[in-house]
Short mmCIF file of C-alpha atoms in Angstrom, two decimals:
data_model
loop_
_atom_site.label_atom_id
_atom_site.label_comp_id
_atom_site.label_asym_id
_atom_site.label_seq_id
_atom_site.Cartn_x
_atom_site.Cartn_y
_atom_site.Cartn_z
CA MET A 1 1.88 5.60 8.21
CA LYS A 2 5.77 4.58 9.06
CA GLY A 3 6.01 8.33 10.76
CA ILE A 4 3.16 7.28 13.17
CA GLN A 5 3.98 3.91 13.67
CA GLN A 6 7.37 4.95 14.69
CA GLN A 7 6.51 7.77 17.07
CA ALA A 8 3.52 5.55 18.31
CA LEU A 9 5.92 3.19 19.61
CA VAL A 10 7.98 5.73 21.40
CA ARG A 11 4.83 7.51 22.91
CA GLY A 12 2.73 4.71 23.29
CA LEU A 13 0.13 3.27 20.98
CA SER A 14 -3.21 5.08 22.12
CA VAL A 15 -4.44 7.08 19.20
CA MET A 16 -7.05 6.20 16.75
CA ILE A 17 -5.84 6.87 13.05
CA ILE A 18 -9.01 7.42 11.10
CA PHE A 19 -8.50 6.79 7.20
CA ALA A 20 -11.51 5.37 6.28
CA GLY A 21 -11.49 8.20 3.51
CA GLU A 22 -13.50 8.44 0.36
CA GLY A 23 -15.54 11.36 1.56
CA ASP A 24 -18.52 9.09 2.83
CA ALA A 25 -20.25 11.38 5.43
CA ALA A 26 -22.17 8.48 7.04
CA VAL A 27 -18.82 6.46 7.83
CA GLN A 28 -16.89 9.42 8.99
CA ALA A 29 -19.48 10.10 11.42
CA LYS A 30 -19.43 6.54 12.60
CA ALA A 31 -15.94 6.52 13.12
CA ILE A 32 -15.88 9.47 14.96
CA GLN A 33 -19.01 8.43 17.27
CA THR A 34 -16.77 5.06 18.04
CA VAL A 35 -13.67 7.06 19.38
CA ILE A 36 -16.14 9.53 21.22
CA GLU A 37 -18.09 6.31 22.68
CA ARG A 38 -14.84 4.28 23.51
CA SER A 39 -17.30 1.67 22.06
CA VAL A 40 -14.89 -1.03 20.49
CA MET A 41 -16.43 -4.05 19.90
CA GLY A 42 -14.10 -6.06 18.71
CA ILE A 43 -10.35 -6.45 17.31
CA LEU A 44 -9.25 -7.80 14.26
CA LEU A 45 -5.26 -8.40 14.41
CA VAL A 46 -4.25 -8.34 10.73
CA ALA A 47 -1.19 -10.19 9.59
CA ILE A 48 0.21 -10.07 13.14
CA ASP A 49 2.47 -13.07 14.47
CA LEU A 50 1.39 -12.55 17.98
CA ASP A 51 3.93 -12.71 20.77
CA PRO A 52 3.34 -15.47 23.40
CA ALA A 53 3.40 -12.86 26.33
CA ASN A 54 0.73 -11.65 24.97
CA GLU A 55 -1.91 -13.97 24.58
CA THR A 56 -3.16 -13.90 28.03
CA LEU A 57 -3.56 -10.03 27.66
CA LEU A 58 -5.56 -10.48 24.63
CA GLU A 59 -7.59 -13.50 26.12
CA SER A 60 -8.42 -11.14 29.09
CA ALA A 61 -9.67 -7.97 27.33
CA ASN A 62 -13.29 -9.69 27.24
CA ILE A 63 -13.53 -8.16 23.37
CA PRO A 64 -14.19 -10.53 20.71
CA PHE A 65 -10.94 -10.76 18.49
CA LEU A 66 -9.87 -12.67 15.56
CA PHE A 67 -6.70 -12.95 13.39
CA ILE A 68 -6.78 -11.94 9.74
CA SER A 69 -4.42 -13.48 7.39
CA MET A 70 -2.51 -15.15 9.68
CA THR A 71 -2.59 -18.92 10.24
CA LEU A 72 -1.47 -19.52 14.27
CA LYS A 73 0.04 -22.19 15.84
CA ASN A 74 -2.10 -21.84 18.89
CA SER A 75 -5.22 -23.50 17.69
CA GLU A 76 -7.30 -22.29 20.43
CA PHE A 77 -7.53 -18.60 18.84
CA PRO A 78 -9.69 -18.45 15.74
CA PHE A 79 -8.11 -17.12 12.40
CA ILE A 80 -9.17 -16.19 8.92
CA SER A 81 -6.30 -17.12 6.15
CA SER A 82 -5.21 -19.13 3.45
CA ASN A 83 -3.92 -22.75 3.82
CA ASP A 84 -0.20 -21.97 3.67
CA PHE A 85 0.72 -25.49 3.25
CA ASP A 86 -1.68 -25.37 -0.12
CA ILE A 87 -0.12 -22.14 -0.87
CA GLY A 88 3.42 -23.67 -1.28
CA TYR A 89 2.11 -26.93 -2.75
CA GLN A 90 -0.17 -25.39 -5.31
CA ALA A 91 2.24 -22.95 -6.72
CA THR A 92 5.16 -25.40 -6.91
CA LYS A 93 2.97 -27.50 -8.85
CA TYR A 94 1.81 -25.16 -11.16
CA LEU A 95 5.26 -24.45 -12.16
CA ILE A 96 5.93 -28.12 -12.49
CA ASN A 97 3.20 -28.80 -15.03
CA LYS A 98 4.46 -25.84 -16.87
CA GLY A 99 7.22 -27.98 -17.33
CA HIS A 100 9.89 -26.50 -14.80
CA ARG A 101 11.94 -28.95 -12.88
CA LYS A 102 14.77 -26.62 -11.37
CA ILE A 103 12.27 -24.18 -9.42
CA GLY A 104 13.71 -21.86 -6.58
CA PHE A 105 11.38 -20.96 -3.08
CA ILE A 106 12.25 -17.29 -2.38
CA ALA A 107 11.98 -14.76 0.60
CA THR A 108 9.97 -16.86 2.79
CA ASP A 109 10.68 -16.35 6.42
CA LEU A 110 11.50 -19.76 7.51
CA HIS A 111 11.69 -19.25 11.03
CA SER A 112 7.99 -18.51 10.98
CA PHE A 113 5.30 -20.70 11.35
CA ILE A 114 3.51 -19.96 8.23
CA GLY A 115 6.93 -19.72 6.17
CA ASN A 116 7.35 -23.24 7.61
CA LEU A 117 4.02 -24.39 6.40
CA ARG A 118 4.69 -23.11 2.92
CA TYR A 119 8.29 -24.40 2.58
CA GLU A 120 6.67 -27.76 3.63
CA GLY A 121 4.07 -27.56 0.54
CA TYR A 122 6.90 -26.81 -1.87
CA ARG A 123 8.91 -29.73 -0.43
CA ASP A 124 6.17 -32.10 -0.62
CA ALA A 125 5.17 -31.11 -4.30
CA MET A 126 8.55 -31.67 -5.72
CA ARG A 127 8.96 -35.12 -3.73
CA ASP A 128 5.47 -36.10 -5.10
CA ASN A 129 6.83 -35.28 -8.31
CA GLN A 130 10.07 -37.01 -7.71
CA LEU A 131 11.86 -33.74 -8.25
CA GLU A 132 15.24 -33.48 -6.25
CA PHE A 133 16.06 -30.15 -4.86
CA ASN A 134 19.05 -28.61 -2.74
CA GLU A 135 18.87 -26.08 -0.04
CA ASP A 136 20.48 -23.39 -2.23
CA TRP A 137 17.45 -23.06 -4.17
CA VAL A 138 15.40 -22.00 -1.03
CA ARG A 139 16.08 -18.50 -0.02
CA HIS A 140 15.14 -17.28 3.41
CA GLY A 141 13.95 -13.75 3.64
CA HIS A 142 10.92 -11.60 4.88
CA PHE A 143 9.11 -11.05 1.77
CA THR A 144 10.93 -7.77 0.98
CA TYR A 145 11.53 -6.10 -2.45
CA SER A 146 15.35 -6.16 -1.47
CA ASP A 147 14.99 -10.27 -0.45
CA GLY A 148 13.99 -10.65 -4.04
CA VAL A 149 16.74 -8.28 -5.78
CA SER A 150 19.44 -10.16 -3.47
CA ALA A 151 18.16 -13.55 -4.39
CA MET A 152 18.43 -12.83 -8.07
CA LYS A 153 21.82 -11.57 -7.53
CA HIS A 154 22.80 -14.62 -5.60
CA TYR A 155 21.97 -16.89 -8.15
CA GLY A 156 23.18 -14.64 -11.05
CA LYS A 157 22.21 -14.81 -14.73
CA ASP A 158 23.67 -18.01 -15.55
CA THR A 159 21.56 -19.70 -12.75
CA GLU A 160 20.29 -23.27 -13.24
CA LEU A 161 16.88 -22.28 -11.96
CA THR A 162 14.27 -21.98 -14.84
CA ALA A 163 11.42 -20.49 -12.34
CA MET A 164 11.08 -19.20 -8.95
CA ILE A 165 8.45 -18.70 -6.30
CA ALA A 166 8.29 -15.23 -4.61
CA SER A 167 6.69 -15.31 -1.51
CA SER A 168 5.30 -11.62 -2.07
CA ASP A 169 4.45 -9.40 -4.88
CA LEU A 170 7.12 -7.13 -4.05
CA ALA A 171 9.64 -10.01 -3.74
CA GLY A 172 8.54 -10.98 -7.08
CA ILE A 173 9.14 -7.46 -8.58
CA GLY A 174 12.63 -7.40 -6.95
CA ILE A 175 13.55 -10.75 -8.55
CA LEU A 176 11.84 -9.39 -12.07
CA ASN A 177 13.79 -5.98 -12.03
CA GLN A 178 17.00 -7.83 -11.17
CA ALA A 179 16.76 -10.49 -13.74
CA MET A 180 15.59 -7.84 -16.50
CA SER A 181 18.83 -5.70 -15.70
CA TYR A 182 20.88 -9.12 -16.35
CA GLY A 183 19.10 -9.05 -19.94
CA MET A 184 17.01 -12.46 -18.99
CA LYS A 185 14.12 -12.49 -20.49
CA VAL A 186 10.69 -13.39 -18.37
CA PRO A 187 9.16 -15.74 -18.37
CA ASP A 188 11.21 -17.61 -21.29
CA ARG A 189 14.48 -17.57 -19.62
CA LEU A 190 13.12 -17.53 -16.16
CA ALA A 191 9.14 -17.77 -14.89
CA ILE A 192 8.33 -15.98 -11.78
CA LEU A 193 5.46 -16.96 -9.68
CA VAL A 194 4.42 -14.72 -6.82
CA VAL A 195 2.34 -15.20 -4.03
CA ASP A 196 -0.54 -12.79 -3.08
CA GLY A 197 -1.83 -11.19 -6.27
CA THR A 198 -2.43 -7.90 -5.14
CA TYR A 199 -2.70 -4.72 -7.68
CA LEU A 200 1.02 -4.58 -8.02
CA CYS A 201 0.90 -7.70 -10.47
CA ASP A 202 -0.92 -5.63 -12.86
CA ILE A 203 1.27 -2.43 -12.95
CA VAL A 204 4.67 -3.66 -13.51
CA ARG A 205 5.61 -4.80 -16.98
CA PRO A 206 5.40 -8.17 -17.82
CA LYS A 207 2.27 -8.29 -15.51
CA LEU A 208 3.06 -10.97 -12.82
CA THR A 209 1.31 -14.48 -12.72
CA SER A 210 0.14 -15.01 -9.00
CA LEU A 211 -0.98 -17.33 -6.69
CA THR A 212 -3.76 -15.26 -5.47
CA GLN A 213 -5.08 -15.05 -2.09
CA SER A 214 -8.66 -13.98 -1.03
CA PHE A 215 -7.92 -11.01 1.04
CA PHE A 216 -10.92 -9.10 0.74
CA GLU A 217 -12.76 -12.07 1.43
CA MET A 218 -10.82 -12.55 4.73
CA GLY A 219 -11.65 -9.12 5.88
CA ALA A 220 -15.15 -9.12 5.05
CA LYS A 221 -15.46 -12.49 6.60
CA GLY A 222 -13.75 -11.29 9.51
CA MET A 223 -16.16 -8.37 10.02
CA ASP A 224 -18.66 -10.45 9.78
CA MET A 225 -17.71 -13.10 12.62
CA LEU A 226 -17.18 -9.91 14.90
CA VAL A 227 -20.38 -8.49 14.65
CA SER A 228 -22.21 -12.05 15.13
CA GLU A 229 -24.33 -13.15 17.58
CA SER A 230 -21.86 -14.80 19.94
CA PHE A 231 -17.86 -14.83 20.63
CA LYS A 232 -18.61 -18.49 20.72
CA ASP A 233 -19.76 -18.97 17.29
CA PHE A 234 -16.13 -17.79 16.05
CA TYR A 235 -14.12 -20.55 14.19
CA SER A 236 -11.04 -20.68 12.23
CA MET A 237 -11.42 -20.79 8.45
CA TYR A 238 -9.55 -21.03 5.08
CA THR A 239 -10.23 -18.68 2.45
CA PRO A 240 -9.95 -19.93 -1.22
CA ILE A 241 -6.60 -19.35 -3.15
CA LYS A 242 -6.29 -19.67 -6.92
CA ILE A 243 -3.91 -19.17 -9.89
CA THR A 244 -4.14 -16.03 -11.41
CA GLU A 245 -2.30 -16.12 -15.16
CA ARG A 246 -0.73 -13.28 -16.38
CA GLU A 247 2.70 -12.84 -18.29
CA SER A 248 5.39 -14.13 -16.18
CA VAL A 249 5.06 -18.08 -16.55
CA MET B 1 -8.49 -3.99 4.11
CA LYS B 2 -10.85 -3.06 1.55
CA GLY B 3 -13.16 -6.23 2.64
CA ILE B 4 -12.97 -5.02 6.34
CA GLN B 5 -13.76 -1.55 5.35
CA GLN B 6 -17.16 -2.61 3.12
CA GLN B 7 -18.43 -4.70 5.93
CA ALA B 8 -17.24 -1.80 8.32
CA LEU B 9 -19.48 0.56 6.28
CA VAL B 10 -22.62 -1.77 6.61
CA ARG B 11 -22.36 -2.93 9.89
CA GLY B 12 -21.25 0.40 11.85
CA LEU B 13 -17.57 0.95 12.04
CA SER B 14 -16.84 -0.14 15.80
CA VAL B 15 -13.89 -2.12 15.39
CA MET B 16 -10.34 -1.63 16.13
CA ILE B 17 -8.19 -2.79 13.42
CA ILE B 18 -4.35 -3.82 14.68
CA PHE B 19 -1.77 -4.05 12.46
CA ALA B 20 0.92 -2.52 13.87
CA GLY B 21 2.69 -5.72 13.19
CA GLU B 22 6.40 -6.43 13.03
CA GLY B 23 6.29 -9.17 16.14
CA ASP B 24 7.33 -5.98 18.51
CA ALA B 25 5.83 -7.63 21.73
CA ALA B 26 5.79 -4.06 23.51
CA VAL B 27 3.94 -2.50 20.65
CA GLN B 28 1.56 -5.12 20.82
CA ALA B 29 0.83 -5.26 24.16
CA LYS B 30 0.38 -1.30 24.45
CA ALA B 31 -2.19 -1.72 21.31
CA ILE B 32 -4.30 -4.39 23.09
CA GLN B 33 -3.77 -2.46 26.33
CA THR B 34 -5.42 0.38 24.68
CA VAL B 35 -8.44 -1.11 23.29
CA ILE B 36 -9.02 -2.68 26.79
CA GLU B 37 -8.78 0.57 28.69
CA ARG B 38 -11.01 2.38 25.69
CA SER B 39 -8.17 5.00 26.62
CA VAL B 40 -7.89 6.40 22.65
CA MET B 41 -5.98 10.26 23.65
CA GLY B 42 -6.56 11.59 20.13
CA ILE B 43 -7.77 11.15 16.24
CA LEU B 44 -5.46 11.64 13.43
CA LEU B 45 -7.70 11.90 10.25
CA VAL B 46 -5.11 10.66 7.41
CA ALA B 47 -6.13 12.11 3.84
CA ILE B 48 -9.97 12.56 4.87
CA ASP B 49 -11.47 15.22 3.23
CA LEU B 50 -14.15 15.77 6.17
CA ASP B 51 -17.67 16.37 5.09
CA PRO B 52 -19.05 19.69 6.54
CA ALA B 53 -21.70 18.19 8.71
CA ASN B 54 -19.39 16.18 10.71
CA GLU B 55 -17.30 19.21 11.57
CA THR B 56 -19.36 19.86 14.89
CA LEU B 57 -19.23 16.05 15.85
CA LEU B 58 -15.72 15.94 15.43
CA GLU B 59 -15.36 19.45 17.44
CA SER B 60 -17.85 18.14 20.38
CA ALA B 61 -15.69 14.56 20.87
CA ASN B 62 -13.40 16.57 23.44
CA ILE B 63 -10.55 14.53 22.08
CA PRO B 64 -7.18 16.28 20.51
CA PHE B 65 -7.61 15.71 16.38
CA LEU B 66 -5.25 16.53 13.73
CA PHE B 67 -5.49 15.96 10.30
CA ILE B 68 -2.49 14.78 8.44
CA SER B 69 -1.91 15.00 4.58
CA MET B 70 -4.92 17.25 3.88
CA THR B 71 -4.95 21.04 3.90
CA LEU B 72 -8.05 22.27 4.98
CA LYS B 73 -10.63 25.00 3.96
CA ASN B 74 -11.55 25.54 7.49
CA SER B 75 -8.68 27.40 8.72
CA GLU B 76 -9.72 26.77 12.34
CA PHE B 77 -8.84 23.01 12.27
CA PRO B 78 -5.29 22.03 12.55
CA PHE B 79 -3.42 20.19 9.93
CA ILE B 80 0.12 18.81 8.47
CA SER B 81 0.43 18.74 4.93
CA SER B 82 2.38 19.64 1.99
CA ASN B 83 1.94 22.94 0.48
CA ASP B 84 -0.73 21.99 -2.48
CA PHE B 85 -0.02 25.29 -4.40
CA ASP B 86 3.56 24.84 -4.31
CA ILE B 87 3.33 21.07 -5.36
CA GLY B 88 1.65 22.54 -8.79
CA TYR B 89 4.08 25.28 -9.10
CA GLN B 90 7.39 23.50 -8.51
CA ALA B 91 6.49 20.49 -10.66
CA THR B 92 5.32 22.64 -13.43
CA LYS B 93 8.83 24.86 -12.89
CA TYR B 94 10.92 21.95 -13.11
CA LEU B 95 9.88 20.50 -16.07
CA ILE B 96 10.10 24.17 -17.84
CA ASN B 97 13.39 24.41 -16.65
CA LYS B 98 14.51 20.85 -18.42
CA GLY B 99 13.02 22.73 -21.27
CA HIS B 100 9.56 21.42 -21.90
CA ARG B 101 6.72 24.24 -22.92
CA LYS B 102 3.50 21.74 -23.79
CA ILE B 103 2.86 19.90 -20.14
CA GLY B 104 0.11 18.34 -19.31
CA PHE B 105 -1.63 17.95 -15.77
CA ILE B 106 -3.21 14.77 -15.08
CA ALA B 107 -5.61 13.10 -12.68
CA THR B 108 -5.97 15.65 -10.29
CA ASP B 109 -9.49 16.15 -8.65
CA LEU B 110 -10.03 19.75 -9.67
CA HIS B 111 -13.34 19.56 -7.46
CA SER B 112 -11.27 19.42 -4.25
CA PHE B 113 -9.77 22.20 -2.42
CA ILE B 114 -6.32 20.68 -2.67
CA GLY B 115 -6.90 19.84 -6.31
CA ASN B 116 -7.62 23.13 -7.29
CA LEU B 117 -4.61 24.48 -5.23
CA ARG B 118 -2.41 22.21 -7.40
CA TYR B 119 -4.27 23.32 -10.57
CA GLU B 120 -3.26 27.03 -9.72
CA GLY B 121 0.30 26.12 -9.16
CA TYR B 122 0.45 24.66 -12.36
CA ARG B 123 -1.11 27.51 -13.72
CA ASP B 124 0.54 30.26 -12.24
CA ALA B 125 4.14 28.37 -13.31
CA MET B 126 3.01 28.49 -16.96
CA ARG B 127 1.70 32.07 -16.90
CA ASP B 128 5.30 33.14 -14.81
CA ASN B 129 6.98 31.81 -17.50
CA GLN B 130 4.85 33.23 -20.59
CA LEU B 131 3.59 29.83 -21.64
CA GLU B 132 -0.14 29.25 -22.98
CA PHE B 133 -1.83 25.97 -22.15
CA ASN B 134 -5.15 25.00 -23.03
CA GLU B 135 -7.76 23.14 -20.91
CA ASP B 136 -7.58 19.90 -22.74
CA TRP B 137 -3.93 19.54 -21.16
CA VAL B 138 -5.76 19.49 -17.69
CA ARG B 139 -7.32 16.07 -16.95
CA HIS B 140 -9.50 15.80 -14.21
CA GLY B 141 -9.15 12.44 -12.23
CA HIS B 142 -9.06 10.90 -8.78
CA PHE B 143 -5.37 10.15 -8.46
CA THR B 144 -5.99 6.47 -9.61
CA TYR B 145 -3.84 4.34 -11.95
CA SER B 146 -6.86 3.94 -14.50
CA ASP B 147 -6.83 7.87 -14.43
CA GLY B 148 -3.21 7.65 -16.14
CA VAL B 149 -3.81 4.93 -18.54
CA SER B 150 -7.06 6.59 -19.63
CA ALA B 151 -5.57 10.09 -20.00
CA MET B 152 -2.63 8.79 -22.08
CA LYS B 153 -5.39 6.92 -24.18
CA HIS B 154 -7.16 10.34 -24.60
CA TYR B 155 -3.87 12.06 -25.71
CA GLY B 156 -2.73 9.17 -28.14
CA LYS B 157 0.76 8.52 -29.29
CA ASP B 158 1.32 11.55 -31.53
CA THR B 159 0.07 14.09 -28.55
CA GLU B 160 1.94 17.39 -28.86
CA LEU B 161 2.26 17.32 -25.13
CA THR B 162 6.23 16.57 -24.05
CA ALA B 163 5.78 16.07 -20.48
CA MET B 164 3.16 15.38 -17.99
CA ILE B 165 2.47 15.81 -14.34
CA ALA B 166 0.99 13.01 -12.67
CA SER B 167 -1.09 13.74 -9.48
CA SER B 168 0.09 10.28 -7.73
CA ASP B 169 2.59 7.72 -8.46
CA LEU B 170 -0.15 5.14 -9.46
CA ALA B 171 -1.33 7.81 -11.94
CA GLY B 172 2.21 8.59 -13.06
CA ILE B 173 2.36 4.66 -13.80
CA GLY B 174 -0.63 4.24 -15.69
CA ILE B 175 0.30 6.94 -17.96
CA LEU B 176 4.15 5.24 -18.45
CA ASN B 177 2.41 1.94 -19.07
CA GLN B 178 0.34 3.12 -21.77
CA ALA B 179 3.05 5.22 -23.22
CA MET B 180 5.32 2.15 -23.19
CA SER B 181 2.39 0.14 -25.10
CA TYR B 182 2.21 2.95 -27.47
CA GLY B 183 5.93 2.58 -28.01
CA MET B 184 6.86 5.81 -26.79
CA LYS B 185 10.27 6.34 -25.06
CA VAL B 186 10.05 7.82 -21.58
CA PRO B 187 11.61 10.24 -20.97
CA ASP B 188 13.01 11.05 -24.72
CA ARG B 189 9.61 11.40 -26.12
CA LEU B 190 7.39 11.94 -23.03
CA ALA B 191 8.94 12.78 -19.45
CA ILE B 192 6.73 12.04 -16.79
CA LEU B 193 6.95 13.94 -13.29
CA VAL B 194 4.85 12.01 -10.52
CA VAL B 195 3.46 13.82 -7.46
CA ASP B 196 3.94 11.58 -3.88
CA GLY B 197 7.13 10.08 -4.51
CA THR B 198 6.74 6.96 -2.49
CA TYR B 199 8.35 3.42 -3.04
CA LEU B 200 6.11 2.43 -6.31
CA CYS B 201 8.84 5.10 -7.83
CA ASP B 202 11.67 2.93 -7.55
CA ILE B 203 9.86 -0.57 -8.56
CA VAL B 204 8.99 0.57 -12.09
CA ARG B 205 10.95 0.45 -15.10
CA PRO B 206 12.20 3.61 -15.81
CA LYS B 207 12.09 4.44 -12.36
CA LEU B 208 9.77 7.64 -11.74
CA THR B 209 11.04 11.03 -11.06
CA SER B 210 8.88 12.79 -8.46
CA LEU B 211 7.93 15.60 -6.39
CA THR B 212 8.32 13.88 -3.10
CA GLN B 213 5.91 14.68 -0.24
CA SER B 214 7.61 13.91 3.30
CA PHE B 215 4.78 11.68 4.56
CA PHE B 216 6.98 10.29 7.14
CA GLU B 217 7.44 13.53 8.45
CA MET B 218 3.92 14.48 8.57
CA GLY B 219 2.83 11.27 10.65
CA ALA B 220 5.94 11.65 12.93
CA LYS B 221 5.05 15.02 13.84
CA GLY B 222 1.29 14.57 14.18
CA MET B 223 2.19 11.90 16.74
CA ASP B 224 4.28 14.51 18.35
CA MET B 225 1.86 17.43 18.21
CA LEU B 226 -0.86 15.01 19.43
CA VAL B 227 0.89 13.82 22.90
CA SER B 228 1.95 17.69 23.49
CA GLU B 229 1.19 19.24 26.74
CA SER B 230 -1.69 21.24 25.53
CA PHE B 231 -4.47 20.83 22.78
CA LYS B 232 -3.92 24.73 22.62
CA ASP B 233 -0.47 24.06 21.16
CA PHE B 234 -1.90 22.65 17.79
CA TYR B 235 -0.80 24.54 14.90
CA SER B 236 -1.08 24.07 11.32
CA MET B 237 1.96 23.34 9.28
CA TYR B 238 3.57 22.25 5.98
CA THR B 239 6.27 19.61 5.59
CA PRO B 240 8.70 20.47 3.06
CA ILE B 241 8.53 19.27 -0.66
CA LYS B 242 11.47 18.29 -2.99
CA ILE B 243 12.15 16.99 -6.56
CA THR B 244 13.63 13.35 -6.30
CA GLU B 245 14.92 12.87 -9.87
CA ARG B 246 15.29 9.22 -10.95
CA GLU B 247 14.69 8.27 -14.96
CA SER B 248 11.45 9.46 -16.33
CA VAL B 249 12.45 13.44 -16.82
#
């Protein structure tokens, strides 16, 4: 997919990629038919932080659109997403309830709208529990595996932190691997809570405890809305979040 | 994405999903423009085993198309993929050269065209090296994590096998996790070689040695061909495979 994307960038993205897969003949037929008829009936923008310059273009398309997994500053556009303030707040509160006082907040893009909301959630949860924190406990990043690794390297094996919140499953695995290579026991020496809760949490050892987002529901609800009677029925909504306890806290 | 797909199945797949992402304004603009103009110029079918009933439909579309990461029985359709016979053969030969004689072949879909090619590669490599094997060493599956787990459970911790080839990274992680829960040391007691070689191999411990496919090149080459001068220039081609040594063999 990366290879396709890079070339698409150079050549102009006018290729439809079909990977509905799973060998269902009816789905395949529908997908091909759609391309033949050019009958696209809606646009789902998944996890895209839209450039302001493109807002007008999108509005002019006269095709229903909806943002999935992305809270928007521009409140005119409908989105289906988690409440990112709550993500930061609930994750932090969960760790505090487990007895942690020195909690790191790792790999969130603090320059983004959603990153800021999560940070505010973290900050408010700490303050509401009369806990101090310093800015070094908060590590800016882009949700990547290597953000997790480099954060752990920055803190080192003697870190005063007893718990970390990673802003993605992959960032949490980066923290985990680096901590284990230091010989630190997870969760005894260091607890790790990751945000997202995809299948990745289940295939690493120890399994990662997560603040789980409802990605499936976001997608299904988004499709429902796109095929609803009227574009005017579109509204923004939050899908539920929850803590999934596994083995890392 | 799963949620979107399920609803798309019910409602008819006439929604374009944009997740070019990465915040590049020019790419976003191009993607939106494409939807507005309905100017799809080609179809890439990624890892799709096309139902025969849809072949005519696809041909009638009068839009260039190309299969990516999928070898086809129907030799009239162009594809860009690995040579699946070679995947089975090279993987097996590599383990034989490392001294293994009892090698399992796990989680391949033996009913599929590509699954059969891989199996033939495994079989021929064993025979060319005067090694016997019995059918119980070959476990049918669908490339999933749980196929790996259940294969390992089937063989048990006292298995005579000293090495296994997993037909996907995830299936290999399933084997790894179940083997570790038996207290088996990887690679000393059991070597694991996985087919694919995505980032998943690097984030588990021990890191998984892989027969690596050139997915990036498949995608890039596929885009190149789609935007070439003439549909008639399309041809099928194999991209290279190689062994990437990590820690599990």
